[in-house]
Amino acid sequence: MKKIILLLGIVILSSFDNADNILPTNRIEKTIYFESSFSLINDTKDKVSIHTGTGFVSLNKGSKTSIGCNIGKEVRWANEGKKGDVIFKITPEMCGKTLKLSEFIK
């Protein structure tokens, strides 16, 4: 009887040996960027209003603003406090850099 219980215990414990059967196979990887913002300079000839993905900003000619590096957020034109057309989407390559608005205008 003791041998049967011992053998049964070994069989049960050996089933926990394979961690692949216990852990989920789907993994979610998240990349963290240490630069938390980038700068956008209005190098156009006009005063512009934009939505940065988190709020509205007016940029005079030659002025600059800091925009949070929220990957995937859209920076849009703004008109009277309403979001307009998309200017660009924030990508990881933008983080920590200074960008010119004219580079995104068609």
Coordinates of N, CA, C and O in Angstrom, one line a residue:
M1 N 0.8 -1.2 0.0 CA 0.0 0.0 0.0 C 0.9 1.3 0.0 O 0.6 2.2 -0.7
K2 N 2.0 1.2 0.8 CA 2.8 2.4 0.9 C 3.5 2.6 -0.5 O 3.7 3.8 -0.9
K3 N 3.8 1.5 -1.2 CA 4.5 1.7 -2.5 C 3.5 2.3 -3.5 O 3.9 3.1 -4.4
I4 N 2.3 1.9 -3.5 CA 1.3 2.5 -4.4 C 1.1 4.0 -4.1 O 1.0 4.8 -5.1
I5 N 1.0 4.4 -2.9 CA 0.8 5.8 -2.6 C 2.1 6.6 -3.0 O 2.0 7.7 -3.5
L6 N 3.3 6.0 -2.7 CA 4.5 6.6 -3.1 C 4.6 6.8 -4.7 O 4.9 7.8 -5.2
L7 N 4.2 5.7 -5.4 CA 4.3 5.7 -6.9 C 3.2 6.8 -7.4 O 3.5 7.5 -8.3
L8 N 2.1 6.8 -6.8 CA 1.0 7.8 -7.2 C 1.5 9.2 -6.9 O 1.3 10.1 -7.8
G9 N 2.2 9.4 -5.8 CA 2.7 10.7 -5.5 C 3.8 11.2 -6.5 O 3.8 12.3 -6.9
I10 N 4.6 10.3 -6.9 CA 5.7 10.6 -7.9 C 5.1 10.9 -9.2 O 5.5 11.9 -9.9
V11 N 4.1 10.2 -9.6 CA 3.4 10.5 -10.9 C 2.7 11.8 -10.9 O 2.8 12.6 -11.8
I12 N 2.1 12.2 -9.8 CA 1.4 13.5 -9.7 C 2.4 14.6 -9.7 O 2.2 15.6 -10.4
L13 N 3.4 14.5 -8.9 CA 4.4 15.5 -8.8 C 5.2 15.7 -10.1 O 5.6 16.8 -10.5
S14 N 5.4 14.6 -10.9 CA 6.1 14.7 -12.1 C 5.3 15.4 -13.2 O 5.9 16.0 -14.2
S15 N 4.0 15.5 -13.0 CA 3.2 16.2 -14.0 C 3.4 17.7 -13.9 O 3.1 18.4 -14.8
F16 N 3.9 18.2 -12.8 CA 4.2 19.6 -12.6 C 5.6 20.0 -13.1 O 6.0 21.1 -13.0
D17 N 6.3 19.0 -13.5 CA 7.7 19.2 -14.0 C 7.8 20.0 -15.3 O 8.7 20.8 -15.5
N18 N 6.8 19.9 -16.1 CA 6.9 20.6 -17.4 C 6.2 21.9 -17.3 O 5.0 22.0 -17.3
A19 N 7.0 23.0 -17.3 CA 6.4 24.4 -17.1 C 5.7 24.9 -18.3 O 4.9 25.8 -18.3
D20 N 6.0 24.3 -19.5 CA 5.3 24.7 -20.7 C 3.8 24.5 -20.7 O 3.0 25.2 -21.3
N21 N 3.4 23.4 -20.0 CA 2.0 23.1 -19.9 C 1.3 24.1 -18.9 O 0.0 24.2 -18.9
I22 N 2.0 24.7 -18.0 CA 1.4 25.6 -17.0 C 1.3 27.0 -17.4 O 0.3 27.7 -17.3
L23 N 2.4 27.5 -18.0 CA 2.5 29.0 -18.4 C 1.8 29.2 -19.7 O 1.8 28.4 -20.7
P24 N 1.1 30.4 -19.9 CA 0.5 30.7 -21.2 C 1.6 30.9 -22.3 O 2.7 31.4 -22.0
T25 N 1.2 30.6 -23.5 CA 2.2 30.7 -24.6 C 2.2 32.1 -25.2 O 3.1 32.5 -25.9
N26 N 1.1 32.8 -25.1 CA 1.0 34.1 -25.6 C 1.7 35.2 -24.8 O 1.4 35.2 -23.6
R27 N 2.5 35.9 -25.3 CA 3.3 37.0 -24.6 C 3.0 38.3 -25.2 O 2.9 38.5 -26.4
I28 N 2.9 39.3 -24.3 CA 2.7 40.7 -24.7 C 4.0 41.4 -24.3 O 4.4 41.4 -23.2
E29 N 4.7 42.0 -25.3 CA 5.9 42.7 -25.1 C 5.6 44.2 -25.3 O 4.9 44.6 -26.2
K30 N 6.1 45.0 -24.3 CA 5.9 46.4 -24.4 C 7.3 47.1 -24.3 O 8.1 46.8 -23.5
T31 N 7.5 48.0 -25.3 CA 8.8 48.7 -25.3 C 8.6 50.0 -24.6 O 7.6 50.7 -24.9
I32 N 9.5 50.4 -23.7 CA 9.4 51.6 -23.0 C 10.5 52.6 -23.6 O 11.6 52.2 -23.7
Y33 N 10.1 53.8 -23.9 CA 11.0 54.8 -24.4 C 11.2 55.8 -23.3 O 10.3 56.3 -22.6
F34 N 12.5 56.1 -23.1 CA 12.9 56.9 -22.0 C 12.7 58.4 -22.3 O 12.5 59.2 -21.4
E35 N 12.7 58.8 -23.5 CA 12.4 60.2 -23.9 C 10.9 60.3 -23.8 O 10.2 59.7 -24.5
S36 N 10.5 61.2 -22.9 CA 9.0 61.3 -22.7 C 8.3 62.3 -23.5 O 7.1 62.4 -23.4
S37 N 9.1 63.0 -24.3 CA 8.4 64.0 -25.2 C 9.3 64.4 -26.4 O 10.5 63.9 -26.5
F38 N 8.8 65.2 -27.3 CA 9.5 65.7 -28.4 C 9.0 67.1 -28.6 O 8.0 67.5 -28.1
S39 N 9.8 67.9 -29.4 CA 9.4 69.3 -29.6 C 9.0 69.5 -31.0 O 9.5 68.8 -32.0
L40 N 8.0 70.3 -31.2 CA 7.5 70.6 -32.6 C 7.6 72.2 -32.8 O 7.0 72.9 -32.0
I41 N 8.3 72.6 -33.8 CA 8.5 74.0 -34.1 C 7.6 74.4 -35.3 O 7.5 73.7 -36.3
N42 N 6.9 75.5 -35.1 CA 6.0 76.0 -36.2 C 7.0 76.9 -37.1 O 7.2 78.1 -36.8
D43 N 7.5 76.3 -38.1 CA 8.4 77.0 -39.0 C 7.6 77.5 -40.3 O 8.2 77.8 -41.3
T44 N 6.3 77.5 -40.2 CA 5.5 78.0 -41.3 C 5.3 79.5 -41.1 O 5.8 80.1 -40.2
K45 N 4.6 80.1 -42.1 CA 4.5 81.6 -42.1 C 3.2 82.0 -41.3 O 3.0 83.2 -41.1
D46 N 2.4 81.1 -40.8 CA 1.2 81.4 -40.2 C 1.1 80.9 -38.7 O 1.8 80.0 -38.3
K47 N 0.2 81.5 -38.0 CA -0.1 81.0 -36.6 C -1.0 79.8 -36.9 O -1.9 79.9 -37.7
V48 N -0.8 78.7 -36.1 CA -1.6 77.5 -36.3 C -2.1 77.0 -34.9 O -1.5 77.3 -33.9
S49 N -3.2 76.3 -35.0 CA -3.7 75.6 -33.8 C -3.7 74.2 -34.1 O -4.2 73.7 -35.1
I50 N -3.2 73.4 -33.1 CA -3.2 72.0 -33.2 C -3.7 71.3 -32.0 O -3.8 71.9 -30.9
H51 N -4.1 70.0 -32.1 CA -4.4 69.2 -31.0 C -3.3 68.1 -30.9 O -3.0 67.4 -31.8
T52 N -2.6 68.1 -29.7 CA -1.4 67.3 -29.5 C -1.7 65.8 -29.2 O -0.8 65.1 -29.0
G53 N -3.0 65.5 -29.1 CA -3.3 64.1 -28.6 C -3.8 64.2 -27.2 O -4.5 63.3 -26.7
T54 N -3.4 65.3 -26.5 CA -3.9 65.4 -25.1 C -4.5 66.8 -24.9 O -5.2 67.0 -23.9
G55 N -4.3 67.7 -25.7 CA -4.8 69.1 -25.6 C -4.6 70.0 -26.8 O -3.9 69.6 -27.7
F56 N -5.2 71.2 -26.7 CA -5.1 72.1 -27.8 C -4.0 73.1 -27.6 O -3.8 73.5 -26.4
V57 N -3.3 73.4 -28.6 CA -2.1 74.4 -28.5 C -2.2 75.3 -29.7 O -2.4 74.9 -30.9
S58 N -1.9 76.6 -29.5 CA -1.8 77.6 -30.5 C -0.3 77.9 -30.7 O 0.4 78.2 -29.7
L59 N 0.2 77.8 -31.9 CA 1.6 78.1 -32.1 C 1.8 79.3 -33.0 O 1.3 79.3 -34.2
N60 N 2.4 80.3 -32.5 CA 2.7 81.5 -33.4 C 3.9 81.1 -34.3 O 4.6 80.1 -34.1
K61 N 4.1 81.9 -35.3 CA 5.2 81.7 -36.3 C 6.5 81.6 -35.5 O 6.8 82.5 -34.7
G62 N 7.2 80.6 -35.7 CA 8.5 80.4 -35.1 C 8.5 79.9 -33.6 O 9.5 79.6 -33.0
S63 N 7.3 79.6 -33.1 CA 7.3 79.2 -31.7 C 7.3 77.6 -31.7 O 7.2 77.0 -32.7
K64 N 7.5 77.1 -30.5 CA 7.7 75.6 -30.3 C 6.9 75.2 -29.1 O 6.7 75.9 -28.2
T65 N 6.5 73.9 -29.2 CA 5.8 73.3 -28.1 C 6.4 71.9 -27.8 O 7.0 71.3 -28.7
S66 N 6.2 71.4 -26.6 CA 6.6 70.1 -26.2 C 5.4 69.2 -26.2 O 4.3 69.5 -25.7
I67 N 5.5 68.0 -26.9 CA 4.4 67.1 -27.0 C 4.8 65.8 -26.4 O 5.9 65.3 -26.6
G68 N 4.0 65.2 -25.5 CA 4.3 63.9 -24.9 C 4.4 62.8 -25.9 O 3.7 62.8 -26.9
C69 N 5.4 61.9 -25.7 CA 5.7 60.9 -26.6 C 4.7 59.7 -26.4 O 5.2 58.6 -26.0
N70 N 3.5 59.9 -26.7 CA 2.5 58.8 -26.6 C 2.4 58.1 -27.9 O 1.7 58.6 -28.8
I71 N 3.1 57.0 -28.1 CA 3.2 56.3 -29.3 C 1.8 56.0 -29.9 O 0.9 55.4 -29.1
G72 N 1.5 56.3 -31.1 CA 0.2 56.0 -31.7 C -0.8 57.1 -31.7 O -1.8 57.1 -32.4
K73 N -0.6 58.1 -30.8 CA -1.5 59.2 -30.7 C -1.4 60.1 -32.0 O -0.4 60.1 -32.6
E74 N -2.5 60.7 -32.3 CA -2.5 61.6 -33.5 C -2.4 63.0 -33.1 O -3.1 63.5 -32.2
V75 N -1.6 63.7 -33.9 CA -1.5 65.2 -33.8 C -2.4 65.7 -34.9 O -2.2 65.4 -36.1
R76 N -3.3 66.6 -34.6 CA -4.3 67.1 -35.6 C -4.4 68.6 -35.6 O -4.0 69.3 -34.7
W77 N -4.9 69.1 -36.8 CA -5.2 70.5 -36.8 C -6.3 70.8 -35.9 O -7.2 69.9 -35.7
A78 N -6.4 72.0 -35.4 CA -7.6 72.3 -34.6 C -8.2 73.6 -35.1 O -7.5 74.5 -35.6
N79 N -9.5 73.6 -35.0 CA -10.3 74.8 -35.5 C -11.4 75.1 -34.5 O -12.3 74.3 -34.3
E80 N -11.2 76.2 -33.8 CA -12.2 76.7 -32.8 C -12.5 75.6 -31.7 O -13.6 75.4 -31.4
G81 N -11.4 75.0 -31.2 CA -11.5 74.1 -30.2 C -12.0 72.7 -30.6 O -12.4 71.9 -29.7
K82 N -12.0 72.4 -31.9 CA -12.5 71.1 -32.4 C -11.3 70.5 -33.2 O -10.6 71.2 -33.8
K83 N -11.2 69.2 -33.0 CA -10.2 68.4 -33.8 C -10.4 68.4 -35.3 O -11.6 68.3 -35.7
G84 N -9.4 68.6 -36.0 CA -9.5 68.6 -37.5 C -8.8 67.4 -38.1 O -8.7 66.3 -37.5
D85 N -8.2 67.6 -39.3 CA -7.5 66.5 -40.0 C -6.2 66.1 -39.3 O -5.6 66.9 -38.6
V86 N -5.8 64.9 -39.5 CA -4.6 64.3 -38.9 C -3.4 64.9 -39.6 O -3.3 65.0 -40.8
I87 N -2.4 65.5 -38.8 CA -1.2 65.9 -39.3 C -0.2 64.8 -39.4 O 0.4 64.5 -40.4
F88 N 0.0 64.1 -38.3 CA 0.8 62.9 -38.2 C 0.5 62.1 -37.0 O -0.2 62.6 -36.0
K89 N 0.9 60.8 -36.9 CA 0.8 60.0 -35.8 C 2.2 59.9 -35.1 O 3.2 59.9 -35.8
I90 N 2.2 59.9 -33.8 CA 3.5 59.9 -33.0 C 4.1 58.5 -33.1 O 3.4 57.5 -32.9
T91 N 5.4 58.4 -33.6 CA 6.1 57.2 -33.7 C 7.3 57.2 -32.7 O 7.7 58.3 -32.2
P92 N 7.9 56.1 -32.4 CA 9.0 56.0 -31.5 C 10.2 56.8 -31.9 O 11.0 57.3 -31.1
E93 N 10.4 56.9 -33.3 CA 11.5 57.7 -33.8 C 11.5 59.2 -33.5 O 12.5 59.8 -33.5
M94 N 10.3 59.7 -33.2 CA 10.1 61.1 -32.9 C 10.6 61.5 -31.5 O 10.9 62.6 -31.2
C95 N 10.5 60.5 -30.6 CA 10.8 60.8 -29.1 C 12.2 61.3 -28.9 O 13.2 60.8 -29.4
G96 N 12.2 62.4 -28.2 CA 13.5 63.1 -27.8 C 14.1 64.0 -28.9 O 15.1 64.5 -28.7
K97 N 13.3 64.2 -30.0 CA 13.8 65.0 -31.1 C 13.1 66.3 -31.2 O 12.0 66.5 -30.6
T98 N 13.6 67.2 -32.0 CA 12.9 68.5 -32.4 C 12.5 68.4 -33.8 O 13.3 68.1 -34.7
L99 N 11.2 68.5 -34.1 CA 10.7 68.3 -35.5 C 10.1 69.7 -35.9 O 9.6 70.5 -35.2
K100 N 10.1 69.8 -37.3 CA 9.5 71.0 -37.9 C 8.1 70.7 -38.5 O 8.0 69.7 -39.1
L101 N 7.2 71.6 -38.2 CA 5.8 71.4 -38.7 C 5.8 71.2 -40.2 O 5.0 70.5 -40.8
S102 N 6.6 72.0 -40.9 CA 6.6 72.0 -42.4 C 6.9 70.6 -43.0 O 6.6 70.4 -44.1
E103 N 7.6 69.8 -42.2 CA 7.9 68.5 -42.7 C 6.7 67.6 -42.9 O 6.7 66.6 -43.6
F104 N 5.6 67.9 -42.2 CA 4.4 67.1 -42.2 C 3.3 67.7 -43.1 O 2.3 67.1 -43.3
I105 N 3.5 68.9 -43.6 CA 2.5 69.6 -44.4 C 2.7 69.2 -45.9 O 3.9 69.3 -46.4
K106 N 1.7 68.8 -46.5 CA 1.8 68.4 -47.9 C 1.6 69.6 -48.9 O 1.0 70.5 -48.6

